[in-house]
CSV table of C-alpha atoms in Angstrom, one decimal:
chain,number,residue,atom,x,y,z
A,1,MET,CA,57.3,-55.9,21.5
A,2,LEU,CA,53.5,-55.5,21.9
A,3,LYS,CA,52.4,-59.1,22.6
A,4,GLY,CA,49.5,-59.3,24.9
A,5,LYS,CA,48.6,-55.6,24.5
A,6,THR,CA,45.3,-54.2,23.3
A,7,ALA,CA,45.4,-51.2,21.0
A,8,VAL,CA,42.5,-48.9,19.9
A,9,ILE,CA,43.2,-46.8,16.8
A,10,THR,CA,40.6,-44.2,15.6
A,11,GLY,CA,40.2,-43.6,11.9
A,12,SER,CA,42.0,-46.9,11.2
A,13,GLY,CA,40.1,-48.2,8.2
A,14,ARG,CA,42.7,-46.9,5.8
A,15,GLY,CA,45.7,-44.5,5.4
A,16,ILE,CA,48.0,-43.8,8.4
A,17,GLY,CA,45.5,-45.3,10.8
A,18,LYS,CA,45.5,-48.6,9.0
A,19,ALA,CA,49.3,-48.6,8.8
A,20,ILE,CA,49.5,-48.1,12.6
A,21,ALA,CA,47.0,-50.9,13.2
A,22,MET,CA,48.9,-53.3,10.9
A,23,LYS,CA,52.3,-52.4,12.5
A,24,MET,CA,51.0,-53.0,16.0
A,25,ALA,CA,49.3,-56.2,15.0
A,26,SER,CA,52.6,-57.4,13.4
A,27,LEU,CA,54.2,-56.8,16.8
A,28,GLY,CA,51.6,-58.9,18.6
A,29,ALA,CA,48.9,-56.5,19.8
A,30,ASP,CA,45.2,-57.2,19.5
A,31,ILE,CA,43.6,-54.4,17.6
A,32,VAL,CA,40.3,-52.5,17.8
A,33,ILE,CA,39.6,-50.8,14.5
A,34,ASN,CA,37.4,-47.6,14.8
A,35,ASP,CA,36.1,-45.6,11.9
A,36,ILE,CA,33.1,-43.6,10.8
A,37,PRO,CA,29.8,-45.7,10.4
A,38,GLN,CA,29.9,-45.3,6.6
A,39,SER,CA,33.5,-46.7,6.3
A,40,GLU,CA,33.8,-49.6,3.8
A,41,ASP,CA,37.4,-50.2,4.7
A,42,ALA,CA,37.2,-51.0,8.4
A,43,ASP,CA,36.0,-54.6,8.0
A,44,LYS,CA,38.6,-55.4,5.4
A,45,THR,CA,41.4,-54.0,7.6
A,46,CYS,CA,40.1,-56.1,10.5
A,47,GLU,CA,40.3,-59.3,8.4
A,48,GLU,CA,43.8,-58.4,7.3
A,49,ILE,CA,44.9,-58.0,10.9
A,50,LYS,CA,43.4,-61.4,11.9
A,51,SER,CA,45.5,-63.0,9.2
A,52,LEU,CA,48.5,-61.9,11.2
A,53,GLY,CA,47.5,-64.2,14.0
A,54,VAL,CA,46.1,-61.7,16.5
A,55,ASP,CA,42.5,-60.8,17.3
A,56,SER,CA,40.7,-57.8,16.1
A,57,ILE,CA,37.2,-56.2,16.1
A,58,VAL,CA,35.6,-53.2,14.4
A,59,VAL,CA,33.7,-50.6,16.4
A,60,LYS,CA,32.3,-47.9,14.1
A,61,GLY,CA,31.3,-44.5,15.4
A,62,ASP,CA,31.9,-40.8,15.3
A,63,VAL,CA,34.6,-39.5,17.7
A,64,ARG,CA,32.6,-36.2,18.0
A,65,ASN,CA,29.8,-38.1,19.7
A,66,THR,CA,30.4,-39.0,23.3
A,67,ALA,CA,27.9,-41.9,23.2
A,68,ASP,CA,29.8,-43.4,20.3
A,69,VAL,CA,33.1,-43.0,22.1
A,70,GLN,CA,31.6,-44.6,25.3
A,71,ASP,CA,30.4,-47.5,23.1
A,72,LEU,CA,33.9,-47.9,21.6
A,73,ILE,CA,35.4,-48.2,25.1
A,74,LYS,CA,32.7,-50.5,26.4
A,75,LYS,CA,33.0,-52.9,23.4
A,76,THR,CA,36.8,-52.9,23.7
A,77,LEU,CA,36.6,-53.8,27.4
A,78,ASP,CA,33.9,-56.4,26.8
A,79,LYS,CA,36.1,-58.1,24.2
A,80,PHE,CA,39.6,-57.7,25.6
A,81,GLY,CA,39.2,-56.6,29.2
A,82,LYS,CA,41.6,-53.7,29.0
A,83,ILE,CA,43.0,-50.9,26.9
A,84,ASP,CA,46.8,-50.6,26.9
A,85,ILE,CA,47.2,-48.3,23.9
A,86,PHE,CA,44.9,-45.6,22.4
A,87,VAL,CA,45.9,-43.8,19.2
A,88,ASN,CA,43.9,-40.7,18.3
A,89,ASN,CA,44.3,-40.7,14.5
A,90,ALA,CA,40.9,-39.7,13.3
A,91,GLY,CA,41.1,-36.4,11.4
A,92,VAL,CA,39.9,-34.4,8.4
A,93,THR,CA,41.0,-31.4,6.4
A,94,ARG,CA,38.9,-28.6,4.8
A,95,ASP,CA,41.6,-26.4,3.4
A,96,GLY,CA,41.2,-22.8,2.3
A,97,LEU,CA,42.5,-19.3,2.8
A,98,MET,CA,41.3,-17.8,6.1
A,99,LEU,CA,39.3,-15.0,4.5
A,100,ARG,CA,37.4,-17.5,2.5
A,101,MET,CA,37.0,-20.3,5.1
A,102,SER,CA,33.5,-20.9,6.2
A,103,GLU,CA,32.5,-21.3,9.8
A,104,ASP,CA,31.2,-24.8,9.1
A,105,ASP,CA,34.6,-25.9,7.7
A,106,TRP,CA,36.3,-24.4,10.8
A,107,ASP,CA,33.9,-26.2,13.2
A,108,LEU,CA,34.1,-29.5,11.4
A,109,VAL,CA,37.9,-29.8,11.5
A,110,MET,CA,38.1,-28.6,15.1
A,111,ASP,CA,35.3,-30.9,16.2
A,112,ILE,CA,36.8,-34.1,14.7
A,113,ASN,CA,40.6,-33.4,15.1
A,114,LEU,CA,40.5,-31.8,18.6
A,115,LYS,CA,37.2,-32.4,20.3
A,116,GLY,CA,37.2,-36.0,19.1
A,117,ALA,CA,40.6,-36.6,20.7
A,118,PHE,CA,39.5,-35.0,23.9
A,119,ASN,CA,36.4,-37.2,24.0
A,120,CYS,CA,38.5,-40.3,23.4
A,121,ILE,CA,41.3,-39.4,26.0
A,122,LYS,CA,38.7,-38.7,28.7
A,123,ALA,CA,36.9,-42.0,28.1
A,124,ALA,CA,40.0,-44.2,27.6
A,125,ALA,CA,41.8,-42.7,30.7
A,126,ARG,CA,39.3,-44.2,33.1
A,127,PRO,CA,40.1,-47.9,32.5
A,128,MET,CA,43.8,-47.0,32.1
A,129,MET,CA,43.7,-45.3,35.6
A,130,LYS,CA,42.3,-48.5,37.1
A,131,GLN,CA,45.1,-50.5,35.4
A,132,ARG,CA,47.6,-47.8,36.5
A,133,SER,CA,49.1,-48.1,33.0
A,134,GLY,CA,48.5,-47.0,29.4
A,135,SER,CA,50.0,-45.2,26.5
A,136,ILE,CA,48.1,-42.6,24.5
A,137,VAL,CA,49.5,-41.4,21.2
A,138,ASN,CA,48.0,-38.4,19.3
A,139,ILE,CA,48.6,-37.9,15.6
A,140,ALA,CA,49.3,-34.2,15.3
A,141,SER,CA,51.0,-32.6,12.3
A,142,VAL,CA,54.1,-30.5,11.5
A,143,VAL,CA,51.7,-27.7,10.5
A,144,GLY,CA,50.5,-27.6,14.1
A,145,VAL,CA,54.1,-26.7,15.0
A,146,MET,CA,55.0,-24.3,12.2
A,147,GLY,CA,51.6,-23.2,10.7
A,148,ASN,CA,50.7,-23.3,7.0
A,149,ALA,CA,48.9,-20.9,4.7
A,150,GLY,CA,45.5,-22.2,3.7
A,151,GLN,CA,45.2,-24.5,6.7
A,152,ALA,CA,44.1,-22.2,9.5
A,153,ASN,CA,41.6,-24.7,10.8
A,154,TYR,CA,43.8,-27.8,10.5
A,155,SER,CA,46.9,-26.1,11.9
A,156,ALA,CA,44.9,-24.8,14.9
A,157,SER,CA,43.4,-28.2,15.5
A,158,LYS,CA,46.8,-29.9,15.5
A,159,ALA,CA,48.4,-27.2,17.6
A,160,GLY,CA,45.6,-27.6,20.1
A,161,LEU,CA,46.2,-31.4,20.0
A,162,ILE,CA,49.8,-30.8,21.0
A,163,GLY,CA,48.7,-28.7,24.0
A,164,LEU,CA,46.2,-31.4,24.9
A,165,THR,CA,49.0,-34.0,24.7
A,166,LYS,CA,51.2,-32.2,27.2
A,167,THR,CA,48.3,-31.5,29.6
A,168,THR,CA,47.2,-35.1,29.4
A,169,ALA,CA,50.8,-36.3,30.1
A,170,LYS,CA,50.9,-34.0,33.2
A,171,GLU,CA,47.5,-34.9,34.6
A,172,PHE,CA,47.8,-38.7,34.3
A,173,ALA,CA,51.5,-39.4,34.8
A,174,SER,CA,51.0,-40.3,38.5
A,175,ARG,CA,48.6,-43.0,37.4
A,176,GLY,CA,51.2,-44.6,35.1
A,177,ILE,CA,49.6,-43.2,31.9
A,178,ARG,CA,51.9,-41.7,29.2
A,179,CYS,CA,50.8,-39.4,26.4
A,180,ASN,CA,52.9,-38.4,23.4
A,181,ALA,CA,52.3,-37.0,20.0
A,182,VAL,CA,53.8,-37.4,16.5
A,183,ALA,CA,53.8,-34.6,14.0
A,184,PRO,CA,54.0,-36.0,10.5
A,185,GLY,CA,55.2,-33.8,7.6
A,186,PHE,CA,54.5,-34.6,4.0
A,187,ILE,CA,53.4,-38.2,4.1
A,188,GLU,CA,52.4,-40.0,0.8
A,189,SER,CA,48.7,-40.8,1.2
A,190,ALA,CA,45.3,-40.3,-0.5
A,191,MET,CA,45.1,-36.9,1.2
A,192,THR,CA,48.4,-35.6,-0.2
A,193,ASP,CA,47.8,-37.2,-3.6
A,194,LYS,CA,45.1,-34.6,-4.2
A,195,LEU,CA,47.6,-31.7,-3.9
A,196,PRO,CA,48.7,-29.9,-7.1
A,197,ASP,CA,52.1,-30.9,-8.5
A,198,ASP,CA,53.5,-27.4,-7.9
A,199,VAL,CA,52.6,-27.6,-4.2
A,200,LYS,CA,54.3,-31.0,-4.0
A,201,LYS,CA,57.5,-29.7,-5.6
A,202,GLU,CA,57.7,-26.8,-3.1
A,203,TYR,CA,57.4,-29.2,-0.2
A,204,PHE,CA,60.0,-31.5,-1.7
A,205,LYS,CA,62.5,-28.7,-2.0
A,206,ALA,CA,62.1,-27.8,1.6
A,207,ILE,CA,62.8,-31.4,2.9
A,208,PRO,CA,66.5,-32.0,3.8
A,209,LEU,CA,66.2,-35.7,3.3
A,210,ALA,CA,64.9,-35.1,-0.2
A,211,LYS,CA,62.0,-37.6,0.0
A,212,PHE,CA,58.4,-37.8,1.1
A,213,GLY,CA,57.5,-39.9,4.1
A,214,THR,CA,55.4,-43.0,4.0
A,215,VAL,CA,52.6,-44.2,6.3
A,216,ASP,CA,55.0,-46.9,7.6
A,217,ASP,CA,57.4,-44.2,8.7
A,218,VAL,CA,54.7,-42.8,10.9
A,219,ALA,CA,53.5,-46.2,12.1
A,220,ASP,CA,57.1,-47.2,13.3
A,221,VAL,CA,57.4,-44.2,15.6
A,222,VAL,CA,53.9,-44.6,16.9
A,223,ALA,CA,54.6,-48.2,17.8
A,224,PHE,CA,57.8,-47.1,19.6
A,225,LEU,CA,55.8,-44.6,21.7
A,226,ALA,CA,53.1,-47.2,22.4
A,227,SER,CA,55.6,-49.8,23.6
A,228,ASP,CA,57.6,-50.2,26.8
A,229,MET,CA,60.7,-49.2,24.9
A,230,SER,CA,59.6,-45.6,25.5
A,231,SER,CA,58.5,-46.1,29.1
A,232,TYR,CA,60.4,-43.0,30.3
A,233,VAL,CA,58.9,-40.8,27.5
A,234,THR,CA,55.8,-38.7,28.0
A,235,GLY,CA,54.6,-35.2,27.0
A,236,GLN,CA,56.7,-35.2,23.9
A,237,VAL,CA,56.1,-34.3,20.2
A,238,ILE,CA,58.2,-36.2,17.6
A,239,ASN,CA,58.3,-34.7,14.2
A,240,ILE,CA,58.3,-37.2,11.3
A,241,ASP,CA,59.1,-34.9,8.5
A,242,GLY,CA,62.5,-35.6,7.0
A,243,GLY,CA,63.8,-32.4,8.6
A,244,LEU,CA,61.1,-30.1,7.1
A,245,HIS,CA,60.9,-28.3,10.4
A,246,MET,CA,63.8,-28.2,12.8
């Protein structure tokens, strides 16, 4: 399904990003792992991917830094000669009620989640335009669609990412580049593990499928959007939330 493709996934040392990288590797894609310089997981993930019979490299860097992003693109092209798939997964949370939220916490979340994606799309689009092909997938969130108390910064960043997705799809469609987003709901991960039990119970009651999602649930949909199986799909946002928001 992805044999012969090259995929770059930001924030892919662990969590959802790692699951996406592993899924695409299992479908035949060569993988570029990108994570922050202090990540201890990126190299381990890279070795796991190579064990699946495809090639992989690690390029560490901060998506907020344009020089780091340019380095990511350059090293990918030097190694693989092309970029077929780019997944903007890097993200952080700094939750808190709006009246108590610091400016630093607002800026950090917006810079990584939204500005970082902008930097990466702008850089990755250039080689994709030359190829006249490419698929960009942005990892948004259901709270970017419906909002959530205590997550003003995160909700705003993910809502902005959805707007960026649609604009990217319109600007680059004529060059054969597609751009879509997924909006995960409550996905079991290290991030959600930190939530209090009462918060988890409230989420659970609101999910019609009566179960939490897994990182593989997200990876499966991202792989579909990255592949030629979705060649007539662009500018869309797919909720992966068990029916939490519909």
